[in-house]
mmCIF file of C-alpha atoms in Angstrom:
data_model
loop_
_atom_site.group_PDB
_atom_site.id
_atom_site.type_symbol
_atom_site.label_atom_id
_atom_site.label_comp_id
_atom_site.label_asym_id
_atom_site.label_seq_id
_atom_site.Cartn_x
_atom_site.Cartn_y
_atom_site.Cartn_z
ATOM 1 C CA ASP A 204 0.000 0.000 0.000
ATOM 2 C CA GLY A 205 1.917 3.014 -1.275
ATOM 3 C CA GLY A 206 1.697 6.409 0.285
ATOM 4 C CA ILE A 207 3.147 9.153 2.417
ATOM 5 C CA THR A 208 3.252 8.985 6.198
ATOM 6 C CA GLN A 209 3.827 11.868 8.553
ATOM 7 C CA SER A 210 4.410 11.567 12.232
ATOM 8 C CA PRO A 211 3.343 12.527 14.747
ATOM 9 C CA LYS A 212 -0.170 13.709 13.919
ATOM 10 C CA TYR A 213 -0.079 16.269 16.759
ATOM 11 C CA LEU A 214 3.001 17.808 18.314
ATOM 12 C CA PHE A 215 3.269 20.179 21.241
ATOM 13 C CA ARG A 216 6.431 22.049 22.135
ATOM 14 C CA LYS A 217 7.565 24.860 24.340
ATOM 15 C CA GLU A 218 8.897 28.023 22.800
ATOM 16 C CA GLY A 219 12.655 27.905 22.262
ATOM 17 C CA GLN A 220 12.813 24.180 21.520
ATOM 18 C CA ASN A 221 13.697 22.687 18.166
ATOM 19 C CA VAL A 222 11.361 20.001 16.863
ATOM 20 C CA THR A 223 11.645 17.548 13.956
ATOM 21 C CA LEU A 224 8.700 16.424 11.847
ATOM 22 C CA SER A 225 8.933 13.129 10.033
ATOM 23 C CA CYS A 226 7.922 12.447 6.423
ATOM 24 C CA GLU A 227 8.349 9.041 4.760
ATOM 25 C CA GLN A 228 7.151 7.849 1.342
ATOM 26 C CA ASN A 229 7.175 4.464 -0.358
ATOM 27 C CA LEU A 230 6.056 5.708 -3.765
ATOM 28 C CA ASN A 231 9.617 5.669 -5.116
ATOM 29 C CA HIS A 232 9.316 9.393 -5.850
ATOM 30 C CA ASP A 233 12.472 11.427 -6.293
ATOM 31 C CA ALA A 234 10.965 14.799 -5.384
ATOM 32 C CA MET A 235 9.693 15.733 -1.929
ATOM 33 C CA TYR A 236 8.244 18.951 -0.532
ATOM 34 C CA TRP A 237 7.310 20.611 2.753
ATOM 35 C CA TYR A 238 4.413 23.074 2.955
ATOM 36 C CA ARG A 239 2.953 25.084 5.777
ATOM 37 C CA GLN A 240 -0.774 25.843 6.059
ATOM 38 C CA ASP A 241 -2.220 28.591 8.239
ATOM 39 C CA PRO A 242 -5.924 29.389 8.702
ATOM 40 C CA GLY A 243 -7.259 31.491 5.862
ATOM 41 C CA GLN A 244 -4.060 31.175 3.827
ATOM 42 C CA GLY A 245 -3.039 28.990 0.977
ATOM 43 C CA LEU A 246 -0.271 26.452 1.380
ATOM 44 C CA ARG A 247 3.227 27.941 1.305
ATOM 45 C CA LEU A 248 6.344 26.073 0.270
ATOM 46 C CA ILE A 249 9.076 25.767 2.908
ATOM 47 C CA TYR A 250 11.682 23.484 1.292
ATOM 48 C CA TYR A 251 11.841 21.032 -1.573
ATOM 49 C CA SER A 252 14.199 18.336 -2.750
ATOM 50 C CA GLN A 253 14.448 16.968 -6.282
ATOM 51 C CA ILE A 254 17.012 14.297 -5.449
ATOM 52 C CA VAL A 255 18.838 12.704 -2.535
ATOM 53 C CA ASN A 256 21.440 14.934 -0.844
ATOM 54 C CA ASP A 257 20.076 18.048 -2.540
ATOM 55 C CA PHE A 258 17.393 20.513 -1.444
ATOM 56 C CA GLN A 259 16.355 24.107 -2.078
ATOM 57 C CA LYS A 260 14.646 26.814 -0.082
ATOM 58 C CA GLY A 261 11.052 27.609 -0.847
ATOM 59 C CA ASP A 262 9.206 30.842 -0.159
ATOM 60 C CA ILE A 263 9.342 30.731 3.650
ATOM 61 C CA ALA A 264 12.495 28.776 4.600
ATOM 62 C CA GLU A 265 13.646 31.046 7.421
ATOM 63 C CA GLY A 266 13.685 29.233 10.755
ATOM 64 C CA TYR A 267 13.465 25.772 9.160
ATOM 65 C CA SER A 268 16.009 23.163 8.112
ATOM 66 C CA VAL A 269 15.796 19.864 6.221
ATOM 67 C CA SER A 270 17.908 16.902 5.213
ATOM 68 C CA ARG A 271 17.561 14.358 2.428
ATOM 69 C CA GLU A 272 19.873 11.450 3.174
ATOM 70 C CA LYS A 273 17.502 8.798 1.846
ATOM 71 C CA LYS A 274 15.085 8.824 -1.068
ATOM 72 C CA GLU A 275 12.194 7.780 1.173
ATOM 73 C CA SER A 276 12.687 10.339 3.925
ATOM 74 C CA PHE A 277 12.604 14.152 4.132
ATOM 75 C CA PRO A 278 12.504 15.318 7.779
ATOM 76 C CA LEU A 279 11.788 18.955 8.622
ATOM 77 C CA THR A 280 13.245 20.664 11.689
ATOM 78 C CA VAL A 281 11.446 23.691 13.045
ATOM 79 C CA THR A 282 14.053 25.682 14.915
ATOM 80 C CA SER A 283 13.684 28.201 17.711
ATOM 81 C CA ALA A 284 14.429 30.891 15.118
ATOM 82 C CA GLN A 285 11.033 30.374 13.492
ATOM 83 C CA LYS A 286 8.913 33.230 14.856
ATOM 84 C CA ASN A 287 5.453 31.720 14.379
ATOM 85 C CA PRO A 288 5.875 27.941 14.267
ATOM 86 C CA THR A 289 2.308 26.980 15.211
ATOM 87 C CA ALA A 290 0.755 25.668 11.987
ATOM 88 C CA PHE A 291 -0.322 22.601 10.032
ATOM 89 C CA TYR A 292 2.639 21.074 8.167
ATOM 90 C CA LEU A 293 2.158 19.012 5.031
ATOM 91 C CA CYS A 294 4.660 16.861 3.204
ATOM 92 C CA ALA A 295 4.288 15.915 -0.471
ATOM 93 C CA SER A 296 6.123 13.908 -3.089
ATOM 94 C CA SER A 297 6.126 13.514 -6.853
ATOM 95 C CA ARG A 298 8.014 12.000 -9.720
ATOM 96 C CA PRO A 299 10.748 14.308 -11.021
ATOM 97 C CA GLY A 300 9.490 16.891 -13.469
ATOM 98 C CA ASN A 301 6.061 18.427 -13.589
ATOM 99 C CA TYR A 302 3.990 15.599 -12.267
ATOM 100 C CA GLU A 303 1.143 15.249 -9.838
ATOM 101 C CA GLN A 304 2.010 15.883 -6.200
ATOM 102 C CA TYR A 305 0.725 13.535 -3.516
ATOM 103 C CA PHE A 306 0.294 14.682 0.061
ATOM 104 C CA GLY A 307 0.629 13.108 3.479
ATOM 105 C CA PRO A 308 -1.927 13.460 6.305
ATOM 106 C CA GLY A 309 -0.113 16.372 7.957
ATOM 107 C CA THR A 310 1.312 17.219 11.375
ATOM 108 C CA ARG A 311 -0.286 19.883 13.530
ATOM 109 C CA LEU A 312 2.394 21.656 15.541
ATOM 110 C CA THR A 313 1.492 23.820 18.505
ATOM 111 C CA VAL A 314 4.179 25.873 20.219
ATOM 112 C CA THR A 315 3.367 27.656 23.477
ATOM 113 C CA LYS B 44 4.986 36.398 -9.341
ATOM 114 C CA GLN B 45 2.212 33.872 -9.826
ATOM 115 C CA GLU B 46 -0.944 34.491 -7.817
ATOM 116 C CA VAL B 47 -3.887 32.120 -7.583
ATOM 117 C CA THR B 48 -7.353 33.300 -6.574
ATOM 118 C CA GLN B 49 -10.395 31.285 -5.614
ATOM 119 C CA ILE B 50 -13.662 33.122 -5.135
ATOM 120 C CA PRO B 51 -15.911 32.824 -3.203
ATOM 121 C CA ALA B 52 -14.166 31.574 -0.070
ATOM 122 C CA ALA B 53 -17.240 29.594 0.950
ATOM 123 C CA LEU B 54 -20.257 28.143 -0.781
ATOM 124 C CA SER B 55 -23.387 26.397 0.488
ATOM 125 C CA VAL B 56 -25.685 24.493 -1.872
ATOM 126 C CA PRO B 57 -28.561 22.003 -1.546
ATOM 127 C CA GLU B 58 -27.916 18.374 -2.325
ATOM 128 C CA GLY B 59 -28.302 17.416 -5.972
ATOM 129 C CA GLU B 60 -27.205 20.738 -7.401
ATOM 130 C CA ASN B 61 -24.573 20.909 -10.136
ATOM 131 C CA LEU B 62 -21.929 23.425 -9.217
ATOM 132 C CA VAL B 63 -18.843 25.146 -10.538
ATOM 133 C CA LEU B 64 -15.810 26.165 -8.507
ATOM 134 C CA ASN B 65 -13.590 28.823 -10.041
ATOM 135 C CA CYS B 66 -9.841 29.330 -9.977
ATOM 136 C CA SER B 67 -7.909 32.142 -11.634
ATOM 137 C CA PHE B 68 -4.166 32.674 -11.998
ATOM 138 C CA THR B 69 -2.132 35.666 -13.096
ATOM 139 C CA ASP B 70 0.669 34.089 -15.160
ATOM 140 C CA SER B 71 -0.486 31.890 -18.027
ATOM 141 C CA ALA B 72 2.947 30.244 -18.402
ATOM 142 C CA ILE B 73 2.047 27.140 -16.431
ATOM 143 C CA TYR B 74 2.964 23.486 -16.862
ATOM 144 C CA ASN B 75 -0.125 22.079 -15.226
ATOM 145 C CA LEU B 76 -2.899 22.773 -12.752
ATOM 146 C CA GLN B 77 -4.019 20.489 -9.969
ATOM 147 C CA TRP B 78 -7.291 20.412 -8.020
ATOM 148 C CA PHE B 79 -7.257 19.043 -4.468
ATOM 149 C CA ARG B 80 -9.802 18.234 -1.812
ATOM 150 C CA GLN B 81 -9.092 18.771 1.883
ATOM 151 C CA ASP B 82 -11.278 17.527 4.706
ATOM 152 C CA PRO B 83 -11.012 19.317 8.087
ATOM 153 C CA GLY B 84 -7.729 18.506 9.826
ATOM 154 C CA LYS B 85 -6.577 16.216 7.029
ATOM 155 C CA GLY B 86 -4.052 16.248 4.230
ATOM 156 C CA LEU B 87 -4.785 17.020 0.591
ATOM 157 C CA THR B 88 -6.282 14.492 -1.797
ATOM 158 C CA SER B 89 -5.482 15.017 -5.464
ATOM 159 C CA LEU B 90 -8.641 15.121 -7.568
ATOM 160 C CA LEU B 91 -7.534 16.052 -11.063
ATOM 161 C CA LEU B 92 -4.383 17.158 -12.854
ATOM 162 C CA ILE B 93 -4.643 19.073 -16.127
ATOM 163 C CA GLN B 94 -1.538 19.498 -18.230
ATOM 164 C CA SER B 95 -1.069 22.834 -19.977
ATOM 165 C CA SER B 96 -1.759 21.209 -23.358
ATOM 166 C CA GLN B 97 -5.111 19.824 -22.191
ATOM 167 C CA ARG B 98 -8.480 21.539 -22.048
ATOM 168 C CA GLU B 99 -10.193 19.297 -19.529
ATOM 169 C CA GLN B 100 -10.019 16.197 -17.385
ATOM 170 C CA THR B 101 -12.806 14.070 -15.962
ATOM 171 C CA SER B 102 -13.066 11.712 -13.023
ATOM 172 C CA GLY B 103 -16.479 10.379 -12.100
ATOM 173 C CA ARG B 104 -18.747 13.316 -11.207
ATOM 174 C CA LEU B 105 -15.852 15.772 -11.441
ATOM 175 C CA ASN B 106 -14.779 17.669 -14.524
ATOM 176 C CA ALA B 107 -11.991 20.229 -14.550
ATOM 177 C CA SER B 108 -11.354 22.618 -17.412
ATOM 178 C CA LEU B 109 -8.389 24.832 -18.182
ATOM 179 C CA ASP B 110 -8.210 28.015 -20.232
ATOM 180 C CA LYS B 111 -4.573 28.992 -20.046
ATOM 181 C CA SER B 112 -4.862 32.130 -22.143
ATOM 182 C CA SER B 113 -7.440 33.663 -19.844
ATOM 183 C CA GLY B 114 -5.826 32.296 -16.689
ATOM 184 C CA ARG B 115 -8.834 30.306 -15.550
ATOM 185 C CA SER B 116 -9.812 26.838 -14.440
ATOM 186 C CA THR B 117 -13.144 25.491 -13.264
ATOM 187 C CA LEU B 118 -14.030 22.382 -11.296
ATOM 188 C CA TYR B 119 -17.509 21.137 -12.132
ATOM 189 C CA ILE B 120 -19.211 18.847 -9.619
ATOM 190 C CA ALA B 121 -22.290 17.058 -10.891
ATOM 191 C CA ALA B 122 -25.193 16.065 -8.656
ATOM 192 C CA SER B 123 -23.549 17.244 -5.432
ATOM 193 C CA GLN B 124 -23.822 15.111 -2.290
ATOM 194 C CA PRO B 125 -23.287 15.907 1.415
ATOM 195 C CA GLY B 126 -20.100 13.821 1.200
ATOM 196 C CA ASP B 127 -18.693 16.400 -1.207
ATOM 197 C CA SER B 128 -18.520 18.907 1.648
ATOM 198 C CA ALA B 129 -14.863 19.882 1.998
ATOM 199 C CA THR B 130 -12.382 22.581 1.018
ATOM 200 C CA TYR B 131 -11.326 22.532 -2.629
ATOM 201 C CA LEU B 132 -7.912 23.937 -3.503
ATOM 202 C CA CYS B 133 -6.491 24.822 -6.854
ATOM 203 C CA ALA B 134 -2.721 24.887 -7.454
ATOM 204 C CA VAL B 135 -0.676 25.832 -10.500
ATOM 205 C CA ASN B 136 2.728 24.475 -11.423
ATOM 206 C CA THR B 137 4.888 27.087 -13.091
ATOM 207 C CA GLY B 138 7.632 24.585 -13.773
ATOM 208 C CA ALA B 139 10.209 26.168 -11.496
ATOM 209 C CA ASN B 140 11.299 22.886 -9.942
ATOM 210 C CA SER B 141 7.678 21.734 -9.885
ATOM 211 C CA LYS B 142 6.785 24.344 -7.320
ATOM 212 C CA LEU B 143 3.042 24.636 -6.756
ATOM 213 C CA THR B 144 1.342 27.955 -6.039
ATOM 214 C CA PHE B 145 -1.930 27.468 -4.180
ATOM 215 C CA GLY B 146 -5.155 29.404 -3.922
ATOM 216 C CA LYS B 147 -6.726 29.788 -0.492
ATOM 217 C CA GLY B 148 -9.463 27.305 -1.290
ATOM 218 C CA ILE B 149 -13.247 27.241 -1.448
ATOM 219 C CA THR B 150 -15.070 25.647 1.488
ATOM 220 C CA LEU B 151 -18.081 23.820 0.118
ATOM 221 C CA SER B 152 -21.043 22.743 2.203
ATOM 222 C CA VAL B 153 -23.682 20.538 0.591
ATOM 223 C CA ARG B 154 -26.918 20.578 2.594
ATOM 224 C CA PRO B 155 -29.010 17.365 2.749
#
């Protein structure tokens, strides 16, 4: 059963702590993406990776970091430098090129 | 910079009605356009992908059209059902590393 998994579903952290969100896919897709969704706003791209060991900043990369050591995995770290980290985070993947993107179930992060 | 607009933000219709959801974009140089469905607190489900060379795509009761020159797409839902209640998002791929630009979505409520 192919798909994208994100864990955990809900995450609570204190201000000033770094936190890592997991994203795993078994679709054999080369490209992976991280988006952030806030109420009343469209999804915004944080980081994307077209291939293992390579990634690029999206529109709102400040305060975030990623790694892409394996094709199946693209973890996102929300650092203490991110001013408004509370949001719904969505991971996606696709074949390389301009193909359909598939999304995971999301992680809701709350920072207090 | 590509901008994607979906108006209205919310729509309520009685069950059985045929309806059209609109999406407009400012830059017609797109590779494809994707329509998604999002249920509350969930990830995105891909509904239809239209390549820039195509005029429309159909899946069951859904039909999406694309008019690149005028910067418009519509999602037609036939014989709406309460189970169609969700937020519908439109996203355009401008080809810059397959980056998607999203609209803010239309929240549809189908009344029994």
